[in-house]
XYZ file of C-alpha atoms in Angstrom:
760
model
C -1.681 51.449 -14.971
C -2.699 55.038 -14.337
C -5.761 56.723 -15.702
C -5.361 58.908 -18.750
C -4.963 62.609 -17.986
C -7.110 65.064 -19.982
C -5.415 67.845 -21.795
C -7.504 70.400 -19.788
C -8.678 69.694 -16.335
C -11.075 72.504 -16.787
C -12.995 70.655 -19.355
C -15.297 68.628 -16.913
C -17.016 66.692 -19.620
C -13.801 65.545 -21.297
C -12.447 64.511 -17.972
C -15.663 62.596 -17.274
C -15.584 60.764 -20.609
C -11.963 59.808 -20.140
C -12.487 58.540 -16.597
C -15.500 56.519 -17.687
C -13.660 55.006 -20.575
C -10.751 54.133 -18.398
C -13.004 52.554 -15.809
C -14.700 50.508 -18.432
C -11.280 49.165 -19.791
C -10.348 48.468 -16.180
C -13.707 46.618 -15.671
C -13.235 44.730 -18.754
C -9.815 43.531 -17.824
C -11.080 42.475 -14.354
C -13.925 40.657 -15.917
C -11.525 38.816 -18.191
C -9.166 37.984 -15.389
C -12.075 36.573 -13.167
C -13.345 34.474 -16.273
C -9.809 33.091 -16.766
C -9.534 32.214 -13.173
C -12.875 30.572 -13.137
C -11.940 28.695 -16.335
C -8.661 27.454 -14.790
C -10.434 26.056 -11.701
C -13.102 24.563 -13.835
C -10.563 22.884 -16.027
C -8.740 21.480 -13.131
C -12.087 20.175 -11.526
C -12.923 18.436 -14.807
C -9.402 16.802 -14.949
C -9.849 15.714 -11.406
C -13.256 14.123 -11.924
C -11.928 12.448 -14.916
C -9.192 10.809 -12.893
C -11.813 9.947 -10.191
C -14.001 8.356 -12.868
C -11.141 6.339 -14.089
C -10.442 5.149 -10.540
C -14.013 4.133 -9.744
C -13.330 0.908 -11.489
C -10.325 0.352 -9.073
C -12.709 0.637 -6.041
C -15.063 -1.877 -7.568
C -12.208 -4.295 -8.029
C -10.961 -3.750 -4.538
C -14.504 -4.213 -3.086
C -14.970 -7.548 -5.150
C -11.698 -8.877 -3.729
C -12.659 -7.940 -0.140
C -15.843 -9.827 0.407
C -15.706 -9.300 4.142
C -16.060 -6.267 6.272
C -19.073 -4.182 6.458
C -21.506 -6.318 4.458
C -24.399 -5.305 6.634
C -26.398 -2.499 5.312
C -27.163 0.687 7.390
C -30.894 0.019 7.795
C -32.122 -1.860 10.819
C -32.587 1.219 13.015
C -34.456 2.863 10.356
C -37.083 0.145 10.011
C -40.607 0.901 8.747
C -42.274 1.044 12.236
C -39.693 3.347 13.707
C -39.608 5.696 10.691
C -43.411 5.805 10.365
C -43.578 6.431 14.111
C -41.077 9.259 13.890
C -42.773 10.785 10.899
C -46.236 10.390 12.578
C -44.982 11.997 15.702
C -43.804 14.997 13.808
C -47.257 15.303 12.206
C -48.895 15.141 15.534
C -46.938 18.182 16.677
C -49.153 20.318 14.302
C -47.109 20.175 11.095
C -49.645 19.656 8.378
C -46.812 19.272 5.790
C -45.399 16.006 7.455
C -45.248 13.325 4.822
C -48.334 11.212 4.633
C -47.849 9.809 1.120
C -49.460 6.457 0.795
C -47.255 5.736 -2.206
C -44.164 5.550 0.000
C -45.519 2.471 1.819
C -44.162 0.208 -0.822
C -40.860 2.032 -0.917
C -40.369 1.831 2.898
C -39.445 -1.738 2.638
C -36.804 -0.901 0.126
C -35.382 1.855 2.383
C -35.537 -0.644 5.169
C -33.207 -2.863 3.466
C -30.641 -0.150 3.272
C -30.314 0.878 6.749
C -28.506 -0.607 9.648
C -28.959 1.272 12.937
C -29.488 -1.212 15.734
C -31.246 1.134 18.172
C -34.578 2.993 17.954
C -34.057 6.572 16.683
C -36.364 9.384 17.575
C -36.829 12.201 15.071
C -36.067 15.743 16.664
C -38.834 18.208 16.411
C -39.043 19.942 13.048
C -41.598 22.627 13.863
C -41.014 26.050 12.305
C -39.726 27.394 15.540
C -37.425 24.357 15.989
C -36.117 24.745 12.458
C -35.448 28.417 13.261
C -33.445 27.431 16.329
C -31.400 24.835 14.276
C -30.424 27.507 11.795
C -29.359 29.898 14.475
C -27.271 27.189 15.992
C -25.708 26.363 12.509
C -24.812 30.144 11.993
C -22.985 30.028 15.410
C -20.944 27.122 14.246
C -22.827 24.137 15.833
C -23.437 20.860 14.110
C -26.125 18.266 14.370
C -25.537 15.427 16.925
C -25.072 12.030 15.539
C -28.454 10.770 16.922
C -30.365 13.609 15.107
C -28.274 13.390 11.992
C -29.188 9.516 11.586
C -32.777 10.232 12.521
C -33.180 12.997 9.995
C -31.395 11.202 7.268
C -33.395 7.945 7.797
C -36.748 9.964 7.635
C -35.650 11.764 4.548
C -34.750 8.534 2.790
C -38.344 7.305 3.251
C -39.689 10.563 1.717
C -37.413 10.515 -1.210
C -38.154 6.807 -1.804
C -41.794 7.770 -2.215
C -41.254 10.354 -5.022
C -40.843 9.749 -8.631
C -37.500 10.299 -10.391
C -38.979 13.604 -11.800
C -40.984 16.015 -9.620
C -43.403 18.554 -11.006
C -43.284 21.812 -9.109
C -45.667 24.811 -9.779
C -45.544 28.249 -8.196
C -48.858 29.230 -6.525
C -50.774 32.238 -7.836
C -48.993 34.612 -5.475
C -46.026 32.520 -4.844
C -42.679 31.619 -6.429
C -40.161 28.753 -6.989
C -36.579 29.464 -5.933
C -33.916 27.286 -7.803
C -30.524 26.984 -6.052
C -27.450 25.610 -7.940
C -24.384 23.902 -6.561
C -23.581 24.712 -2.966
C -20.488 22.459 -2.359
C -20.604 22.591 1.463
C -20.669 26.352 1.643
C -23.109 26.907 4.333
C -22.849 30.700 4.487
C -24.181 30.758 0.925
C -27.240 28.751 1.836
C -27.856 30.853 4.919
C -27.714 33.907 2.801
C -30.217 32.669 0.319
C -32.802 31.855 3.150
C -31.976 35.230 4.570
C -32.831 36.978 1.309
C -35.532 34.820 -0.052
C -37.255 33.402 2.999
C -37.867 29.948 4.330
C -39.724 27.176 2.420
C -43.517 27.421 2.496
C -46.484 26.823 0.138
C -45.879 30.150 -1.555
C -42.064 29.914 -1.457
C -40.921 26.479 -2.737
C -37.261 25.562 -3.318
C -35.445 23.296 -5.651
C -31.838 22.474 -4.870
C -30.228 21.298 -8.084
C -27.481 18.826 -6.662
C -23.934 19.038 -5.514
C -24.686 19.787 -1.965
C -21.348 18.459 -0.578
C -17.637 18.114 -1.274
C -14.992 21.013 -1.531
C -16.507 23.178 1.263
C -16.301 22.405 5.045
C -19.967 22.212 5.730
C -21.425 19.556 3.439
C -22.753 17.578 6.463
C -24.611 20.562 7.778
C -26.217 21.463 4.511
C -27.316 18.030 3.617
C -28.748 17.257 6.948
C -30.560 20.699 7.146
C -32.050 20.271 3.782
C -33.097 16.789 4.635
C -34.868 18.110 7.739
C -36.561 20.771 5.588
C -37.572 18.029 3.157
C -39.087 15.954 6.007
C -40.854 18.887 7.514
C -42.099 20.363 4.094
C -42.045 17.482 1.578
C -44.181 19.409 -0.937
C -42.236 22.707 -0.684
C -38.573 21.355 -0.866
C -37.151 19.337 -3.697
C -33.582 18.162 -4.073
C -32.120 16.827 -7.328
C -29.167 14.427 -7.451
C -25.742 15.770 -8.625
C -22.540 14.008 -9.481
C -21.230 14.852 -6.069
C -23.915 12.732 -4.518
C -21.989 9.773 -5.787
C -19.994 7.732 -3.142
C -16.874 7.248 -5.063
C -16.634 11.052 -5.810
C -17.026 11.887 -2.148
C -14.231 9.541 -1.204
C -11.806 11.702 -3.338
C -13.307 15.100 -3.032
C -13.562 15.673 0.817
C -16.979 14.687 2.026
C -15.970 11.331 3.389
C -13.220 12.978 5.387
C -15.605 15.651 6.578
C -18.058 12.875 7.832
C -15.273 11.038 9.632
C -14.093 14.216 11.335
C -17.569 15.066 12.492
C -19.279 11.638 12.991
C -18.177 8.256 11.848
C -18.284 6.055 8.614
C -21.848 4.741 9.410
C -23.096 8.280 9.042
C -21.160 8.568 5.583
C -22.888 5.482 4.538
C -26.162 6.624 5.692
C -25.786 9.854 3.579
C -25.335 7.693 0.657
C -28.439 5.636 1.304
C -30.288 9.024 1.109
C -28.364 10.245 -1.915
C -29.225 6.952 -3.810
C -32.897 7.880 -3.418
C -32.657 11.499 -4.689
C -34.778 12.260 -7.815
C -33.106 13.271 -10.956
C -34.992 16.276 -12.141
C -37.840 18.786 -11.583
C -40.220 20.511 -14.140
C -41.113 23.963 -12.986
C -44.401 25.616 -14.226
C -44.705 22.920 -16.864
C -41.958 24.640 -18.885
C -38.576 24.763 -17.021
C -36.654 21.411 -16.836
C -34.275 21.628 -13.896
C -31.472 19.008 -13.981
C -28.054 18.937 -12.624
C -26.010 18.102 -15.787
C -28.218 17.924 -18.819
C -30.822 16.078 -20.766
C -30.243 12.574 -22.176
C -28.490 12.988 -25.564
C -30.489 10.209 -27.268
C -33.175 11.216 -29.740
C -36.741 10.602 -28.457
C -35.850 10.992 -24.798
C -38.980 11.966 -22.894
C -39.784 13.209 -19.328
C -41.909 10.169 -18.925
C -38.834 7.891 -19.560
C -36.898 9.804 -16.921
C -39.633 9.398 -14.496
C -39.201 5.691 -14.559
C -35.470 5.714 -14.173
C -34.495 3.447 -11.201
C -33.039 4.892 -8.085
C -31.758 3.317 -4.870
C -28.678 1.126 -4.579
C -26.172 1.339 -7.457
C -26.695 -2.325 -8.222
C -30.324 -1.821 -8.739
C -29.637 1.098 -11.141
C -27.277 -1.030 -13.153
C -29.882 -3.826 -13.672
C -31.557 -1.727 -16.509
C -30.954 -1.582 -20.221
C -27.807 -0.043 -21.506
C -29.640 3.146 -22.769
C -31.085 4.097 -19.360
C -27.771 3.437 -17.619
C -26.203 5.856 -20.134
C -28.982 8.274 -19.432
C -28.144 8.234 -15.874
C -24.510 9.510 -16.501
C -25.929 12.113 -18.931
C -28.224 13.774 -16.563
C -25.749 14.286 -13.756
C -22.420 14.547 -15.518
C -23.075 16.258 -18.850
C -22.189 19.923 -19.943
C -23.034 22.100 -22.905
C -20.294 22.059 -25.513
C -18.188 25.230 -25.130
C -18.316 25.881 -28.867
C -21.657 27.457 -29.590
C -21.756 26.097 -33.151
C -21.214 22.536 -32.137
C -23.961 19.986 -32.924
C -24.725 16.657 -31.683
C -22.746 15.252 -28.604
C -19.241 14.009 -27.919
C -17.806 12.307 -24.623
C -17.114 14.759 -21.858
C -13.608 15.686 -20.480
C -14.896 14.739 -17.090
C -14.683 10.969 -17.928
C -18.563 10.478 -17.662
C -21.529 12.078 -19.464
C -21.397 14.132 -22.702
C -20.772 17.524 -24.202
C -23.945 18.183 -26.021
C -24.775 20.974 -28.733
C -27.680 23.342 -29.155
C -29.558 20.816 -31.488
C -29.730 18.456 -28.544
C -31.290 21.133 -26.316
C -33.777 22.245 -28.997
C -34.811 18.662 -29.827
C -35.373 17.630 -26.163
C -37.301 20.848 -25.418
C -39.553 20.437 -28.490
C -40.138 16.745 -27.769
C -41.331 17.424 -24.273
C -43.073 20.845 -24.822
C -40.709 22.679 -22.539
C -39.268 26.167 -22.788
C -35.738 26.007 -21.285
C -33.222 23.748 -19.635
C -31.928 25.043 -16.183
C -28.818 23.185 -15.073
C -25.820 23.559 -12.656
C -22.691 21.562 -12.514
C -20.268 24.243 -13.695
C -18.736 27.197 -11.833
C -19.608 30.268 -14.047
C -18.081 33.759 -13.310
C -21.476 35.536 -13.040
C -23.324 32.924 -11.167
C -25.694 32.565 -14.244
C -24.771 31.943 -17.926
C -26.892 31.037 -20.974
C -26.271 29.365 -24.279
C -28.008 27.615 -27.140
C -29.871 30.681 -28.111
C -31.320 31.380 -24.666
C -32.566 27.815 -24.208
C -30.055 26.568 -21.776
C -29.081 28.233 -18.556
C -26.140 27.283 -15.996
C -26.721 28.307 -12.367
C -24.109 28.191 -9.707
C -24.811 29.253 -6.021
C -21.439 28.776 -4.291
C -19.987 32.266 -4.314
C -16.076 32.461 -4.397
C -16.060 28.808 -4.972
C -13.802 27.004 -2.483
C -12.734 30.251 -1.003
C -10.299 30.782 -3.989
C -12.661 31.611 -6.865
C -13.830 34.915 -7.729
C -17.207 33.934 -9.161
C -20.473 35.269 -8.070
C -23.336 33.096 -6.613
C -26.871 33.161 -7.872
C -30.334 31.741 -7.604
C -33.235 32.067 -9.995
C -36.818 32.714 -8.996
C -39.793 31.641 -11.064
C -43.224 33.298 -10.264
C -46.662 31.684 -11.199
C -46.735 30.639 -14.770
C -43.252 31.912 -15.698
C -41.127 29.592 -17.852
C -38.242 31.809 -18.572
C -35.932 33.537 -16.086
C -36.662 37.191 -15.335
C -33.520 39.289 -14.558
C -35.459 41.209 -11.927
C -36.322 38.034 -9.929
C -32.775 36.818 -9.785
C -30.525 37.098 -6.840
C -26.797 37.500 -7.519
C -24.106 38.156 -4.935
C -20.341 38.343 -4.796
C -19.918 38.062 -1.044
C -22.943 36.938 1.083
C -22.953 39.752 3.641
C -25.509 39.373 6.280
C -25.676 39.432 10.192
C -24.253 36.582 12.075
C -23.590 34.445 9.044
C -21.063 31.644 10.372
C -18.685 34.329 11.556
C -18.389 35.208 7.900
C -15.693 37.814 8.629
C -13.335 35.058 9.869
C -14.069 33.051 6.695
C -13.405 36.088 4.446
C -10.291 36.940 6.309
C -8.831 33.437 5.491
C -9.203 34.009 1.796
C -5.987 35.118 0.207
C -7.242 37.284 -2.623
C -6.188 36.899 -6.151
C -3.208 34.666 -5.441
C -5.476 32.050 -3.753
C -6.691 30.967 -7.260
C -3.037 30.450 -8.467
C -2.112 28.648 -5.122
C -5.225 26.310 -5.591
C -4.217 25.536 -9.234
C -0.527 24.881 -8.288
C -1.486 22.408 -5.536
C -3.706 20.412 -7.823
C -1.161 20.430 -10.613
C 1.458 18.934 -8.341
C -0.755 15.937 -7.730
C -0.950 15.492 -11.513
C 2.703 15.883 -12.054
C 3.271 13.153 -9.539
C 0.769 10.854 -11.029
C 2.177 11.282 -14.694
C 5.767 11.742 -13.811
C 6.934 8.881 -15.959
C 4.979 10.017 -18.947
C 6.446 13.572 -18.622
C 9.899 12.176 -18.312
C 9.286 10.202 -21.661
C 7.785 13.289 -23.443
C 10.623 15.599 -22.713
C 13.263 12.980 -23.353
C 11.714 12.383 -26.742
C 11.709 16.159 -27.373
C 15.244 16.389 -26.366
C 16.308 13.722 -28.788
C 14.971 15.637 -31.867
C 17.703 16.562 -34.343
C 18.807 20.056 -34.715
C 17.171 21.155 -31.609
C 18.857 24.464 -30.406
C 18.478 24.119 -26.639
C 21.221 22.670 -24.443
C 20.678 18.995 -23.381
C 18.742 18.705 -20.068
C 16.958 22.152 -20.753
C 13.601 23.051 -22.255
C 12.250 26.427 -22.768
C 9.093 27.704 -21.064
C 6.876 26.973 -24.177
C 8.174 23.435 -24.214
C 7.576 23.096 -20.435
C 4.013 24.341 -20.713
C 2.955 22.480 -23.866
C 4.518 19.308 -22.379
C 2.356 19.602 -19.259
C -0.738 20.369 -21.372
C -0.033 17.386 -23.733
C 0.686 14.801 -20.983
C -1.724 16.036 -18.184
C -4.470 16.737 -20.687
C -5.060 19.999 -18.918
C -5.135 23.290 -20.864
C -4.563 26.257 -18.620
C -2.266 29.265 -18.466
C 0.709 27.413 -17.031
C 2.726 30.800 -16.983
C 0.432 31.879 -14.095
C 1.748 29.070 -11.822
C 5.198 28.684 -13.204
C 7.059 30.111 -10.084
C 4.754 28.105 -7.817
C 5.609 24.773 -9.553
C 9.348 25.264 -10.481
C 11.989 25.895 -7.873
C 14.494 28.688 -8.587
C 17.491 26.326 -8.668
C 15.830 24.420 -11.586
C 15.682 27.642 -13.720
C 18.633 28.159 -16.133
C 18.948 31.458 -18.103
C 20.242 30.964 -21.621
C 20.930 34.056 -23.874
C 18.624 36.092 -21.650
C 15.776 33.573 -21.647
C 14.576 31.321 -18.869
C 14.796 27.551 -19.359
C 13.806 24.605 -17.033
C 16.236 21.856 -16.283
C 13.558 19.369 -16.621
C 15.088 16.288 -14.885
C 15.782 18.150 -11.735
C 12.323 19.730 -11.970
C 10.743 16.112 -12.027
C 13.140 14.955 -9.283
C 11.533 17.625 -7.071
C 8.232 15.561 -7.458
C 9.604 12.422 -5.960
C 7.289 10.866 -3.356
C 9.170 10.025 -0.085
C 7.745 7.753 2.521
C 8.175 8.715 6.190
C 8.292 7.082 9.668
C 7.688 3.376 9.756
C 6.954 3.188 6.041
C 10.351 4.725 5.259
C 12.225 2.227 7.656
C 10.438 -0.572 5.845
C 11.247 0.720 2.434
C 14.806 1.151 3.226
C 15.005 -2.317 4.523
C 13.450 -3.721 1.341
C 15.866 -1.784 -0.934
C 18.710 -2.884 1.307
C 17.809 -6.579 0.766
C 17.571 -6.162 -2.920
C 20.899 -4.399 -3.104
C 22.472 -7.235 -1.123
C 20.971 -9.680 -3.438
C 22.473 -7.952 -6.480
C 25.850 -7.716 -4.765
C 25.933 -11.334 -3.831
C 25.231 -12.176 -7.420
C 27.507 -9.498 -8.859
C 29.774 -11.720 -11.091
C 27.076 -14.051 -12.049
C 24.811 -11.154 -13.163
C 27.356 -10.049 -15.777
C 27.936 -13.679 -16.890
C 24.193 -14.249 -17.277
C 23.916 -11.228 -19.470
C 26.774 -12.507 -21.689
C 24.837 -15.909 -21.990
C 21.634 -14.107 -22.566
C 23.017 -12.499 -25.890
C 22.621 -15.844 -27.801
C 22.240 -14.298 -31.230
C 25.247 -11.975 -30.729
C 23.006 -9.058 -31.571
C 24.678 -6.974 -28.857
C 21.289 -6.125 -27.219
C 19.319 -7.707 -24.429
C 15.538 -7.403 -24.257
C 13.402 -6.798 -21.189
C 11.811 -10.147 -21.253
C 15.158 -11.897 -21.650
C 16.477 -10.011 -18.634
C 13.495 -10.947 -16.464
C 13.669 -14.604 -17.441
C 17.385 -14.929 -16.969
C 17.340 -13.330 -13.603
C 14.416 -15.610 -12.508
C 16.253 -18.706 -13.752
C 19.894 -18.040 -12.956
C 19.852 -15.833 -9.920
C 17.975 -17.351 -6.926
C 19.454 -14.728 -4.694
C 17.068 -12.152 -6.325
C 13.906 -14.080 -5.357
C 13.129 -11.237 -2.922
C 12.114 -9.166 -5.872
C 8.554 -9.231 -7.317
C 8.084 -9.121 -11.128
C 7.193 -5.509 -10.835
C 10.238 -4.783 -8.701
C 12.509 -6.353 -11.283
C 10.738 -4.296 -13.902
C 11.579 -1.096 -11.951
C 15.166 -2.231 -11.986
C 15.129 -2.719 -15.671
C 13.361 0.471 -16.405
C 16.135 2.380 -14.604
C 18.773 0.459 -16.617
C 16.982 1.218 -19.976
C 18.006 4.832 -19.784
C 17.100 5.645 -23.315
C 13.719 3.879 -23.132
C 14.628 1.871 -26.192
C 13.216 -1.378 -24.682
C 16.747 -3.010 -24.845
C 20.123 -2.561 -23.374
C 23.448 -2.737 -25.244
C 25.769 -5.248 -23.722
C 28.671 -2.753 -23.386
C 26.217 -0.101 -22.092
C 25.051 -2.474 -19.411
C 28.598 -3.259 -18.248
C 29.237 0.295 -17.903
C 25.981 0.953 -15.950
C 26.574 -1.575 -13.190
C 29.969 -1.304 -11.463
C 31.338 -2.536 -8.148
C 33.618 -0.721 -5.821
C 35.087 -1.421 -2.433
C 34.342 1.080 0.280
C 35.264 1.093 3.920
C 32.646 1.464 6.706
C 33.160 2.856 10.137
C 34.523 -0.316 11.444
C 37.232 -0.646 8.901
C 35.518 -3.574 7.193
C 34.974 -3.617 3.509
C 31.672 -3.914 1.725
C 30.739 -3.885 -1.849
C 28.578 -0.981 -3.119
C 26.666 -1.009 -6.460
C 26.667 2.347 -8.176
C 24.477 3.520 -10.919
C 26.840 4.948 -13.552
C 25.891 8.567 -14.110
C 28.802 9.863 -16.071
C 27.670 13.006 -17.569
C 29.059 15.111 -20.323
C 31.473 17.889 -19.320
C 29.721 20.819 -17.891
C 26.531 18.859 -17.115
C 25.099 17.558 -13.956
C 23.858 14.021 -13.758
C 20.314 13.542 -12.431
C 19.665 9.869 -13.471
C 18.283 7.997 -10.450
C 19.798 4.698 -9.299
C 17.536 1.647 -9.661
C 17.282 1.597 -5.735
C 15.886 5.168 -5.895
C 13.619 4.230 -8.773
C 12.154 1.413 -6.822
C 11.828 3.410 -3.679
C 9.754 5.928 -5.568
C 7.581 3.278 -7.030
C 6.754 2.034 -3.449
C 6.185 5.702 -2.350
C 3.790 6.394 -5.128
C 1.770 3.293 -4.587
C 1.022 4.546 -1.044
C 0.760 8.171 -1.919
C -1.267 8.068 -4.957
C -3.809 5.642 -3.622
C -4.125 7.113 -0.181
C -7.693 7.815 -0.581
C -8.442 4.306 -1.461
C -6.428 3.028 1.590
C -8.280 5.432 3.795
C -11.742 4.331 2.508
C -11.304 0.480 2.436
C -9.808 0.700 5.969
C -12.999 2.309 7.300
C -15.481 0.223 5.180
C -13.805 -3.163 5.290
C -11.615 -3.466 8.337
C -12.173 -1.057 11.188
C -15.494 -2.576 12.176
C -15.218 -1.663 15.890
C -13.956 1.808 15.114
C -10.937 1.201 17.210
C -8.718 3.217 14.830
C -6.439 0.241 14.487
C -6.365 -3.071 12.676
C -4.633 -6.426 13.026
C -1.375 -7.126 11.201
C -3.245 -9.809 9.079
C -5.836 -7.360 7.924
C -3.192 -4.701 7.335
C -1.320 -7.079 5.120
C -4.513 -8.173 3.310
C -5.640 -4.571 2.657
C -2.171 -3.666 1.143
C -2.035 -6.908 -0.827
C -5.553 -6.201 -2.404
C -4.459 -2.600 -3.239
C -1.278 -3.751 -4.845
C -2.996 -6.479 -6.914
C -5.962 -4.214 -7.832
C -3.678 -1.393 -9.160
C -1.688 -3.946 -11.119
C 1.567 -2.724 -9.527
C 2.591 -6.014 -7.894
C 5.386 -4.239 -6.067
C 4.715 -5.854 -2.680
C 5.903 -9.427 -2.068
C 4.621 -11.393 0.868
C 7.932 -11.120 2.670
C 7.889 -7.301 2.253
C 4.294 -7.117 3.466
C 5.156 -9.019 6.552
C 8.227 -6.820 7.130
C 6.143 -3.640 6.726
C 3.489 -4.870 9.136
C 6.121 -5.829 11.699
C 7.736 -2.400 11.364
C 4.527 -0.579 11.730
C 3.479 -2.541 14.835
C 5.628 -0.186 16.975
C 4.400 -1.480 20.392
C 4.316 -5.061 19.546
C 0.635 -5.731 20.326
C -0.064 -7.294 16.905
C -2.118 -4.224 15.729
C -1.369 -1.237 13.470
C -2.249 2.238 14.256
C -3.687 3.282 10.910
C -3.404 6.976 11.668
C 0.452 6.527 12.019
C 0.543 4.614 8.757
C -1.469 7.393 6.975
C 0.928 9.966 8.282
C 3.878 7.796 6.946
C 2.234 7.298 3.529
C 4.412 9.871 1.665
C 5.017 13.428 0.810
C 6.513 15.361 -2.070
C 10.157 15.715 -1.921
C 10.316 19.266 -3.123
C 9.220 22.305 -1.066
C 7.495 25.314 -2.571
């Protein structure tokens, strides 16, 4: 849109006013676009975390079924004598700030039980000059060695174990306290902050408010560096726990994969021994409550109560009363309610924590004689936002979040005695420009501009469409069955497409922004000048296909089932005739399953879930029953000649469409194949995790066929799918054992897990 042209270019004042007005309109549009983009990413992140929270129970079930594996804790190499020696040695080197907290002695034994390194570990030098060298190396793209990483993490665990669950941090008379929000593995932002605000010292204390890792590529470097600073300056550096310091979140959100790429799974587990001891909150200058998520929503909650909240292993945290267990979720998962007039609290969309209103903020602050709540946890466009009448602030420090966002990063600085943020003391940036920052020009060049947000949204949306494909099919099928509906059968308009995605996926975003990235051109039909979506072919594009050895096994399983159906062809129809005892003309699902089990032994290769997949494909209208005549029309036999001239019987799924329509119903074989593909694809993170934690003890990158079968059996049982019969599991293991040595290359299996059929 061009700028408005003044009627007289000679009138400088008029021209200036018009240009300024046009610029303000442009700036307002840009701010609104940035806010919309940030909201889209935040909405998808909340949906992702809700799904992860739902799956946390699955991991607990899997772990309970797999009692073997790495039952040893990660602690022996970080025993008290070695840790105390390492800490003491650092202190001898002239660092007066090395931890000498006598209260930590009792907690060292707790930390000792949670470590498992068999060899002595020496702590690297953490003098100011050594730390400066470390930061220079990190800027150049280096990372910590595994030995140094384990030593630093082990030492930090002892320091954190000696702290209360709430720390009190005061700025010195001439000093300040710098509060940093979410960093999410974006090391360039952390380096920029240190470059602008200086290194930790008595007059320059730091509070890092959780979510150090996940999303970005440098979570390991950030966490280890901050732990090193904590060990070197325990009274000047404080780290609160965020929801991304939860192990099950890291399994799904990238940090576990990062750790395995740089170290091994023992290091990942050591990170979580440290994270389990992170405090929950800080109080700055006796008036600023710094917490990752929010305050407990219960009436009467006090700082003193929070100081006694247990930390350490998850099991020990669960051995407390229900109220304090709920508080733990509140303080790392909660958000302010988006409606300013809302009062009270309601469960969060994230699947844990609460959305709380301004009355909760005011009540908590008054109860504890505090001035404001300063929290993080949400990506906000300007880096800083306030709500609840200026009593609650949100701070986010990862600029251009994930490389796709357009948000600013920010930190807040509190000088001596200050209990409310002063704008003049805030640091806000769009791009952290500074010399030699991780080759930042390369990082910036990899970002794709405005389209990167839509690409990220579309990528995550595809995962959800696969996850909820069955529900989407049912939703649009029900919509299509409505009487007097004007659209042609098999087509939905763009509004119906978008509202269907919102209703089923529980994600409210501007779907029009990613329409062309989710719907292929051939799935779009123009009717009377308006675009419609052929929804069945659209969903068919989101079929999961196995590859490699997995696909060969899957084809074999389907072939066996097909053969069993063929061998029982005539008997199958007779069984259905006998099944209709009341002559109702309909056969229920339970009657079908029972009759097949009792009358057709040739189908014993099918598990109950596989039979259910067959039935679900037969029940085309989702009515829960099949009309007898309809069933006879569905299942037909025909003779086809193969290349040798022999004849074989093929089973076809009747897909007779009305004139002018294209049939897209999938055969039951395809229905079953997709069920198998989705089992592996949708749960690939769980498979990856349990392989490393339970089976690959010697880090050989492979596992025995017996362990492979046990791993898949437990996943199948724990998800409630029951798609894998023992015969099928053995066949899969044999198929994946390509060199016949009795072991499975798990990397090969991961590559074969599946992919989306459609290309975009």
